[in-house]
Amino acid sequence: MHISEGVLSVPILVAGAALTVGFTAQGLRSMKAEDVPATGIVSAGLFVASLIHVSLGPSSVHLLLNGISGAILGWAIFPACVVALFLQALLFQFGGLAVLGVNVMDMAFPGLIFGALFRMLFVSRGKWALLLGGFLCSAGGVILTALMTAGVLALNGEGFMAAAKLIVWAHIPVALIEGFVGAMAVLFLAKVRPGMIGRKQGELL
Amino acid sequence: MKKIAATLALMVLLVSPAWAHKVCMLSSFEGDSITGEAYFSTGDPIVGSPVTVESNGEEIGQGKTDENGAFSITIPKGVLSAKVTINAGMGHVAHEEIAREGAPEPSTATEPQAQTTAETSVPAVSLEDVKKAVASEISPVKKMVMDMERAQSKPDMPKILGGIGYIIGIVGAFMWGRSKRV
C-alpha cells in the first residue's frame, strides 16, 4: 500500500503532506505522557506489519493493522504512522520521503475513522459486539485505505474505477485476514488491558 | 514490561520470509534491445506489467514482462542511454537509468578490415559467434549479480530490529521530554 516515489504529481504530494502535518499536530496535542508507550508499541506494530506479506497470485499485498491501531490510539495514530512509514521509507525504500504525506494519510485516516467507530459503537456491548467490531473495523480500515489509494491514483490520472477495482479486489483477502487478527487483538486487549481500548479494568468481559 | 517484550518478540517471529513489496528492476543493453527482469522485493516476479523505454524524454519502445518477470524491448540504433520504467500497478513504479558503456553498439561497418590478417590461419569467426560465446559465458555471472541484487532488496533482520530500536528510542526521548524534571 505504499505508493512509490515519482508516481504522483506535485500538488497531490503537497496536499498530502499538508494534511499529514495538520493531523499529526493534532495527534501530538492529544497525546498525554501516559499514551506515549502505547503509541510507540503501535508504531512498531505498523512498522513490522507491512513486512507480513500475503501472496496472492500475481499481486503482493501485506497487512496494515491500521483499524486496530486507530481503535487503540485515536488521533495519536498519526504520529505513530508517520514514524513507522518514515522508517520504512528510510530502511526498506518502501514508498519514499516525498510521498510520505500521502501514504500516511492513506493509512492513518481510515484508522482514525474506524477506530472511532469501534469505540463509539462496539466497545461496551459484550463479547460478541467486541469480536464483530474488531473484525469490521479492521477490515474496514483496509478497504478504506485501498479506496483512498485508488482515489489518489485517480486524481493523478489513472482511471478511478479501474484502479479502485484492482486495488479493492486485491485487498479483500487481506481485509479478511486482518479482520480476524483485529478481532483476536481486541478480545485480548479487552481481557488484559481494557485501558488500551478506552475502558477500565473489569468493565469489559 | 514482560508483555511488551512478548509482543515485540511475537512481532519479530511473525516476520518469517514474508516481506512487503517494493518494485525492483534490473535492466541492461543487449545488442539492439534492452533486456531485464522485474520483481517485487519479496523476490516474486512481476508478471505482465508494462515496461516503457525513454531516451531524452521520448518514448522509444515498450513491452511487457513475461511470467518470469523478464522483458526484452527492441530499441532503435544509436541510443546510448535510456530510462526504463516499469509500472506494476497500484502506484508501484520503478525507474532505472541505464547507459551503453560495457555493451558497445552492434556495428557491422568496421569489422572486415581487421579480419583480413587473421583469415589466413584461423577459420573465420563471425562477430555473431563471438557475441554468442561471450553471452553464454557471462550468463551465470549475470544471474549471480541478479540474485545478489535480489537478496539485497529484501528487508533483512538487522534493519527490522534497527527500525524497532529507533521507535523505542523515539518513545524514550518523548517520555524524557514530557517527564517532570526533578
Short mmCIF file of C-alpha atoms in Angstrom, two decimals:
data_model
loop_
_atom_site.label_atom_id
_atom_site.label_comp_id
_atom_site.label_asym_id
_atom_site.label_seq_id
_atom_site.Cartn_x
_atom_site.Cartn_y
_atom_site.Cartn_z
CA MET A 1 0.00 0.00 0.00
CA HIS A 2 2.94 2.28 -0.40
CA ILE A 3 2.71 4.50 -3.44
CA SER A 4 6.18 4.68 -4.96
CA GLU A 5 8.29 7.78 -5.33
CA GLY A 6 7.91 9.58 -8.63
CA VAL A 7 4.35 8.48 -9.40
CA LEU A 8 2.26 11.35 -8.09
CA SER A 9 2.21 14.95 -9.24
CA VAL A 10 3.46 17.76 -7.03
CA PRO A 11 0.08 19.26 -6.00
CA ILE A 12 -1.07 15.87 -4.67
CA LEU A 13 2.19 15.40 -2.77
CA VAL A 14 1.92 18.88 -1.25
CA ALA A 15 -1.73 18.37 -0.29
CA GLY A 16 -0.94 15.01 1.31
CA ALA A 17 1.99 16.44 3.23
CA ALA A 18 -0.05 19.43 4.45
CA LEU A 19 -2.91 17.23 5.67
CA THR A 20 -0.49 14.89 7.38
CA VAL A 21 1.26 17.76 9.16
CA GLY A 22 -2.09 19.09 10.40
CA PHE A 23 -3.41 15.72 11.59
CA THR A 24 -0.08 14.81 13.17
CA ALA A 25 -0.01 18.08 15.09
CA GLN A 26 -3.49 17.29 16.38
CA GLY A 27 -2.33 13.79 17.25
CA LEU A 28 0.66 15.06 19.21
CA ARG A 29 -1.55 17.58 21.06
CA SER A 30 -3.96 14.83 22.06
CA MET A 31 -1.22 12.59 23.46
CA LYS A 32 -0.71 12.55 27.19
CA ALA A 33 2.52 11.36 28.74
CA GLU A 34 0.98 8.01 29.61
CA ASP A 35 -0.10 7.46 25.98
CA VAL A 36 3.46 7.57 24.70
CA PRO A 37 4.46 3.92 25.30
CA ALA A 38 1.29 2.60 23.65
CA THR A 39 1.88 4.88 20.70
CA GLY A 40 5.40 3.52 20.40
CA ILE A 41 4.25 -0.10 20.50
CA VAL A 42 1.59 0.52 17.89
CA SER A 43 4.12 2.35 15.76
CA ALA A 44 6.43 -0.66 15.96
CA GLY A 45 3.45 -2.87 15.06
CA LEU A 46 2.66 -0.77 11.99
CA PHE A 47 6.32 -0.79 11.03
CA VAL A 48 6.52 -4.57 11.12
CA ALA A 49 3.01 -5.32 9.83
CA SER A 50 3.92 -4.18 6.34
CA LEU A 51 6.53 -6.91 6.23
CA ILE A 52 3.94 -9.64 6.75
CA HIS A 53 3.14 -10.43 3.23
CA VAL A 54 0.19 -12.29 1.77
CA SER A 55 0.99 -13.82 -1.58
CA LEU A 56 -1.96 -13.80 -3.92
CA GLY A 57 -1.28 -14.87 -7.46
CA PRO A 58 0.36 -12.04 -9.32
CA SER A 59 -0.22 -9.32 -6.75
CA SER A 60 1.56 -8.92 -3.47
CA VAL A 61 -0.17 -7.37 -0.52
CA HIS A 62 0.56 -7.04 3.16
CA LEU A 63 -1.15 -6.45 6.47
CA LEU A 64 -1.80 -2.86 7.52
CA LEU A 65 -3.21 -3.08 11.07
CA ASN A 66 -4.49 0.48 10.79
CA GLY A 67 -8.03 -0.20 12.03
CA ILE A 68 -6.96 -1.77 15.29
CA SER A 69 -4.23 0.87 15.70
CA GLY A 70 -6.82 3.61 15.37
CA ALA A 71 -9.02 1.89 17.94
CA ILE A 72 -6.13 1.91 20.41
CA LEU A 73 -4.66 5.32 19.68
CA GLY A 74 -7.33 7.62 18.28
CA TRP A 75 -5.66 10.75 16.96
CA ALA A 76 -2.25 9.51 18.03
CA ILE A 77 -2.32 7.05 15.12
CA PHE A 78 -0.97 9.90 13.00
CA PRO A 79 2.35 10.36 14.81
CA ALA A 80 2.65 6.56 15.11
CA CYS A 81 2.11 6.16 11.37
CA VAL A 82 4.50 8.98 10.47
CA VAL A 83 7.28 7.31 12.45
CA ALA A 84 6.56 3.82 11.08
CA LEU A 85 6.31 4.86 7.43
CA PHE A 86 9.29 7.20 7.72
CA LEU A 87 11.44 4.33 8.95
CA GLN A 88 10.10 2.01 6.24
CA ALA A 89 10.94 4.58 3.59
CA LEU A 90 14.39 5.09 5.07
CA LEU A 91 15.35 1.48 5.75
CA PHE A 92 13.49 -0.50 3.09
CA GLN A 93 12.74 2.12 0.42
CA PHE A 94 9.04 1.33 0.68
CA GLY A 95 7.27 4.42 -0.57
CA GLY A 96 9.58 7.36 -0.15
CA LEU A 97 10.08 10.62 1.67
CA ALA A 98 8.27 12.80 -0.87
CA VAL A 99 5.17 10.58 -0.84
CA LEU A 100 5.29 10.12 2.94
CA GLY A 101 2.43 12.58 3.49
CA VAL A 102 0.11 10.87 1.04
CA ASN A 103 0.95 7.40 2.32
CA VAL A 104 0.41 8.43 5.94
CA MET A 105 -2.99 9.92 5.08
CA ASP A 106 -3.98 6.76 3.17
CA MET A 107 -3.17 4.63 6.14
CA ALA A 108 -3.84 6.70 9.26
CA PHE A 109 -7.08 8.40 8.24
CA PRO A 110 -9.06 5.14 7.82
CA GLY A 111 -7.54 4.03 11.10
CA LEU A 112 -8.80 7.16 12.82
CA ILE A 113 -12.32 6.79 11.36
CA PHE A 114 -12.77 3.08 12.01
CA GLY A 115 -11.07 3.30 15.38
CA ALA A 116 -13.53 5.98 16.45
CA LEU A 117 -16.46 3.94 15.08
CA PHE A 118 -15.27 0.92 17.03
CA ARG A 119 -15.07 2.87 20.26
CA MET A 120 -18.45 4.52 19.73
CA LEU A 121 -20.49 1.56 18.54
CA PHE A 122 -18.99 -1.69 19.72
CA VAL A 123 -16.84 -1.41 22.79
CA SER A 124 -19.27 -1.74 25.67
CA ARG A 125 -21.78 -4.19 24.24
CA GLY A 126 -20.40 -7.51 25.27
CA LYS A 127 -18.08 -10.12 23.85
CA TRP A 128 -19.76 -10.67 20.51
CA ALA A 129 -20.00 -6.97 19.77
CA LEU A 130 -16.31 -6.70 20.57
CA LEU A 131 -15.42 -9.51 18.20
CA LEU A 132 -17.70 -8.22 15.46
CA GLY A 133 -16.48 -4.66 15.92
CA GLY A 134 -12.86 -5.74 15.88
CA PHE A 135 -13.44 -7.66 12.67
CA LEU A 136 -15.48 -5.00 10.87
CA CYS A 137 -13.27 -2.08 11.83
CA SER A 138 -10.01 -3.84 10.96
CA ALA A 139 -11.39 -5.00 7.62
CA GLY A 140 -12.96 -1.59 7.03
CA GLY A 141 -9.65 0.13 7.66
CA VAL A 142 -8.01 -1.95 4.93
CA ILE A 143 -10.80 -1.38 2.42
CA LEU A 144 -10.94 2.38 3.02
CA THR A 145 -7.17 2.54 2.65
CA ALA A 146 -7.46 0.71 -0.67
CA LEU A 147 -10.17 3.12 -1.82
CA MET A 148 -8.17 6.16 -0.78
CA THR A 149 -5.10 4.86 -2.59
CA ALA A 150 -7.24 4.34 -5.68
CA GLY A 151 -8.63 7.84 -5.24
CA VAL A 152 -5.16 9.35 -5.07
CA LEU A 153 -4.09 7.43 -8.18
CA ALA A 154 -7.29 8.59 -9.90
CA LEU A 155 -6.54 12.24 -9.05
CA ASN A 156 -3.18 11.58 -10.60
CA GLY A 157 -4.71 10.40 -13.87
CA GLU A 158 -5.30 6.64 -13.65
CA GLY A 159 -8.98 5.88 -14.15
CA PHE A 160 -10.60 5.61 -10.72
CA MET A 161 -12.86 2.66 -11.41
CA ALA A 162 -10.14 0.51 -12.91
CA ALA A 163 -7.63 1.34 -10.18
CA ALA A 164 -10.20 1.01 -7.41
CA LYS A 165 -11.47 -2.35 -8.65
CA LEU A 166 -7.97 -3.75 -8.88
CA ILE A 167 -6.85 -2.44 -5.51
CA VAL A 168 -10.02 -3.35 -3.62
CA TRP A 169 -10.14 -6.85 -5.09
CA ALA A 170 -6.51 -7.39 -4.21
CA HIS A 171 -7.19 -6.33 -0.65
CA ILE A 172 -10.32 -8.31 0.14
CA PRO A 173 -8.33 -11.33 1.35
CA VAL A 174 -6.08 -9.04 3.37
CA ALA A 175 -9.15 -7.37 4.83
CA LEU A 176 -10.49 -10.76 5.90
CA ILE A 177 -7.22 -11.86 7.47
CA GLU A 178 -6.83 -8.51 9.09
CA GLY A 179 -10.40 -8.59 10.38
CA PHE A 180 -9.63 -11.89 12.05
CA VAL A 181 -6.37 -10.58 13.53
CA GLY A 182 -8.17 -7.43 14.69
CA ALA A 183 -10.95 -9.39 16.39
CA MET A 184 -8.41 -11.52 18.25
CA ALA A 185 -6.38 -8.46 19.25
CA VAL A 186 -9.47 -6.69 20.56
CA LEU A 187 -10.50 -9.72 22.58
CA PHE A 188 -7.01 -9.98 24.02
CA LEU A 189 -6.91 -6.30 24.91
CA ALA A 190 -10.38 -6.38 26.45
CA LYS A 191 -9.24 -9.16 28.76
CA VAL A 192 -5.74 -7.97 29.59
CA ARG A 193 -5.59 -4.23 29.04
CA PRO A 194 -9.04 -2.70 28.58
CA GLY A 195 -7.44 0.68 29.18
CA MET A 196 -5.94 0.46 25.71
CA ILE A 197 -9.36 0.45 24.10
CA GLY A 198 -10.74 3.12 26.36
CA ARG A 199 -12.31 1.15 29.20
CA LYS A 200 -11.40 0.50 32.81
CA GLN A 201 -10.23 -2.84 34.10
CA GLY A 202 -13.16 -5.13 34.84
CA GLU A 203 -15.60 -3.07 32.82
CA LEU A 204 -15.42 -5.46 29.86
CA LEU A 205 -15.93 -9.22 29.74
CA MET B 1 7.16 -4.75 30.57
CA LYS B 2 7.05 -8.52 30.14
CA LYS B 3 4.03 -8.18 27.93
CA ILE B 4 5.71 -5.56 25.80
CA ALA B 5 8.73 -7.79 25.33
CA ALA B 6 6.46 -10.70 24.45
CA THR B 7 4.57 -8.59 21.93
CA LEU B 8 7.79 -7.45 20.29
CA ALA B 9 9.13 -10.98 20.20
CA LEU B 10 5.89 -12.17 18.62
CA MET B 11 6.05 -9.44 16.01
CA VAL B 12 9.58 -10.41 15.09
CA LEU B 13 8.67 -14.10 14.92
CA LEU B 14 5.70 -13.39 12.69
CA VAL B 15 8.03 -11.91 10.14
CA SER B 16 9.07 -15.14 8.51
CA PRO B 17 10.38 -14.91 4.97
CA ALA B 18 7.37 -12.89 4.02
CA TRP B 19 8.13 -9.30 3.16
CA ALA B 20 6.31 -6.31 1.87
CA HIS B 21 6.68 -5.11 -1.63
CA LYS B 22 8.79 -2.66 -3.41
CA VAL B 23 9.34 -2.83 -7.11
CA CYS B 24 12.85 -3.77 -8.17
CA MET B 25 14.22 -3.89 -11.66
CA LEU B 26 17.48 -4.70 -13.37
CA SER B 27 17.99 -3.88 -17.00
CA SER B 28 20.82 -3.55 -19.46
CA PHE B 29 21.57 -3.03 -23.12
CA GLU B 30 21.98 -6.21 -25.08
CA GLY B 31 22.67 -5.77 -28.73
CA ASP B 32 19.91 -3.65 -30.16
CA SER B 33 17.48 -4.33 -27.38
CA ILE B 34 17.10 -3.68 -23.68
CA THR B 35 16.57 -6.74 -21.55
CA GLY B 36 15.94 -7.08 -17.89
CA GLU B 37 13.97 -8.51 -15.05
CA ALA B 38 11.42 -7.01 -12.68
CA TYR B 39 10.43 -8.39 -9.33
CA PHE B 40 8.95 -7.36 -6.01
CA SER B 41 11.27 -7.10 -3.03
CA THR B 42 9.70 -10.39 -1.97
CA GLY B 43 11.56 -11.96 -4.87
CA ASP B 44 8.32 -12.72 -6.72
CA PRO B 45 8.46 -11.84 -10.41
CA ILE B 46 6.23 -9.06 -11.66
CA VAL B 47 4.10 -10.68 -14.32
CA GLY B 48 2.51 -8.95 -17.29
CA SER B 49 3.27 -5.38 -16.33
CA PRO B 50 4.01 -2.69 -18.91
CA VAL B 51 7.60 -1.57 -19.34
CA THR B 52 8.48 1.58 -21.25
CA VAL B 53 11.83 2.83 -22.50
CA GLU B 54 12.51 6.53 -22.86
CA SER B 55 15.52 8.31 -24.23
CA ASN B 56 15.92 12.08 -23.91
CA GLY B 57 12.30 12.36 -22.85
CA GLU B 58 10.92 10.48 -25.84
CA GLU B 59 9.40 7.04 -25.71
CA ILE B 60 11.41 4.72 -27.92
CA GLY B 61 9.97 1.36 -27.04
CA GLN B 62 7.60 -0.56 -24.84
CA GLY B 63 6.84 -4.10 -23.85
CA LYS B 64 5.50 -6.33 -21.11
CA THR B 65 7.07 -8.62 -18.58
CA ASP B 66 6.56 -12.34 -19.12
CA GLU B 67 5.65 -14.94 -16.48
CA ASN B 68 9.21 -14.83 -15.08
CA GLY B 69 9.22 -11.06 -14.83
CA ALA B 70 11.68 -10.82 -17.72
CA PHE B 71 11.35 -8.40 -20.59
CA SER B 72 13.15 -7.60 -23.82
CA ILE B 73 12.43 -4.46 -25.78
CA THR B 74 13.87 -3.66 -29.19
CA ILE B 75 15.18 -0.14 -29.47
CA PRO B 76 16.33 1.96 -32.44
CA LYS B 77 20.05 2.02 -33.28
CA GLY B 78 22.23 4.77 -31.89
CA VAL B 79 20.59 5.01 -28.50
CA LEU B 80 23.27 5.46 -25.86
CA SER B 81 21.27 5.99 -22.71
CA ALA B 82 17.74 5.21 -21.68
CA LYS B 83 15.35 5.41 -18.82
CA VAL B 84 13.44 2.17 -18.22
CA THR B 85 10.19 2.37 -16.29
CA ILE B 86 8.05 -0.45 -15.01
CA ASN B 87 4.54 0.13 -13.73
CA ALA B 88 3.34 -2.77 -11.60
CA GLY B 89 0.02 -1.05 -10.93
CA MET B 90 -1.46 0.30 -7.69
CA GLY B 91 1.13 3.05 -7.55
CA HIS B 92 4.07 0.70 -7.73
CA VAL B 93 6.58 2.06 -10.16
CA ALA B 94 10.33 1.77 -10.54
CA HIS B 95 12.71 3.62 -12.83
CA GLU B 96 16.19 2.78 -13.89
CA GLU B 97 18.61 4.92 -15.89
CA ILE B 98 21.00 2.86 -17.96
CA ALA B 99 23.78 3.80 -20.36
CA ARG B 100 25.57 1.85 -23.03
CA GLU B 101 29.05 1.52 -21.59
CA GLY B 102 30.08 -2.10 -21.23
CA ALA B 103 27.89 -3.11 -24.15
CA PRO B 104 29.04 -1.35 -27.33
CA GLU B 105 26.53 -0.95 -30.05
CA PRO B 106 26.47 -3.76 -32.58
CA SER B 107 28.48 -2.45 -35.51
CA THR B 108 28.89 -4.25 -38.78
CA ALA B 109 30.62 -1.49 -40.73
CA THR B 110 34.15 -1.70 -39.29
CA GLU B 111 34.81 -5.40 -38.95
CA PRO B 112 36.10 -6.62 -42.36
CA GLN B 113 39.46 -4.75 -42.23
CA ALA B 114 40.66 -6.33 -39.02
CA GLN B 115 39.70 -9.76 -40.19
CA THR B 116 41.81 -9.93 -43.35
CA THR B 117 45.04 -10.75 -41.49
CA ALA B 118 43.50 -13.36 -39.26
CA GLU B 119 41.74 -15.11 -42.10
CA THR B 120 44.90 -16.86 -43.33
CA SER B 121 45.45 -19.07 -40.30
CA VAL B 122 42.17 -19.24 -38.39
CA PRO B 123 38.85 -20.18 -39.91
CA ALA B 124 36.66 -17.10 -39.99
CA VAL B 125 34.89 -16.38 -36.73
CA SER B 126 31.98 -14.10 -37.20
CA LEU B 127 31.16 -11.31 -34.81
CA GLU B 128 27.86 -13.02 -34.08
CA ASP B 129 29.60 -16.18 -32.91
CA VAL B 130 31.85 -14.20 -30.58
CA LYS B 131 28.86 -12.42 -29.15
CA LYS B 132 27.02 -15.67 -28.58
CA ALA B 133 30.02 -17.26 -26.90
CA VAL B 134 30.56 -14.26 -24.64
CA ALA B 135 26.89 -14.08 -23.78
CA SER B 136 26.76 -17.72 -22.76
CA GLU B 137 29.95 -17.34 -20.70
CA ILE B 138 28.63 -14.27 -18.97
CA SER B 139 25.14 -15.53 -18.24
CA PRO B 140 25.99 -17.32 -14.94
CA VAL B 141 27.75 -14.18 -13.71
CA LYS B 142 24.76 -12.10 -14.71
CA LYS B 143 22.48 -14.44 -12.85
CA MET B 144 24.67 -14.22 -9.78
CA VAL B 145 24.56 -10.43 -9.83
CA MET B 146 20.80 -10.52 -10.17
CA ASP B 147 20.48 -12.95 -7.27
CA MET B 148 22.66 -10.70 -5.15
CA GLU B 149 20.58 -7.66 -6.01
CA ARG B 150 17.50 -9.65 -5.20
CA ALA B 151 18.82 -10.71 -1.82
CA GLN B 152 19.75 -7.15 -1.04
CA SER B 153 16.36 -5.75 -1.88
CA LYS B 154 14.74 -7.84 0.84
CA PRO B 155 14.47 -6.15 4.20
CA ASP B 156 16.78 -8.08 6.49
CA MET B 157 16.61 -8.73 10.20
CA PRO B 158 19.17 -6.11 11.29
CA LYS B 159 17.21 -3.41 9.51
CA ILE B 160 13.92 -4.56 11.03
CA LEU B 161 15.40 -4.69 14.50
CA GLY B 162 17.08 -1.37 13.85
CA GLY B 163 13.73 0.16 12.94
CA ILE B 164 12.15 -1.14 16.12
CA GLY B 165 15.13 0.22 18.01
CA TYR B 166 14.57 3.65 16.52
CA ILE B 167 10.95 3.57 17.61
CA ILE B 168 11.91 2.62 21.16
CA GLY B 169 14.42 5.45 21.11
CA ILE B 170 11.83 7.94 19.94
CA VAL B 171 9.44 6.81 22.66
CA GLY B 172 12.20 7.18 25.23
CA ALA B 173 13.06 10.67 24.02
CA PHE B 174 9.40 11.67 24.14
CA MET B 175 8.87 10.37 27.63
CA TRP B 176 12.03 12.02 28.83
CA GLY B 177 10.89 15.30 27.31
CA ARG B 178 7.49 15.08 28.91
CA SER B 179 8.59 13.81 32.29
CA LYS B 180 8.67 16.29 35.11
CA ARG B 181 12.17 17.45 35.87
CA VAL B 182 13.22 16.79 39.43
#
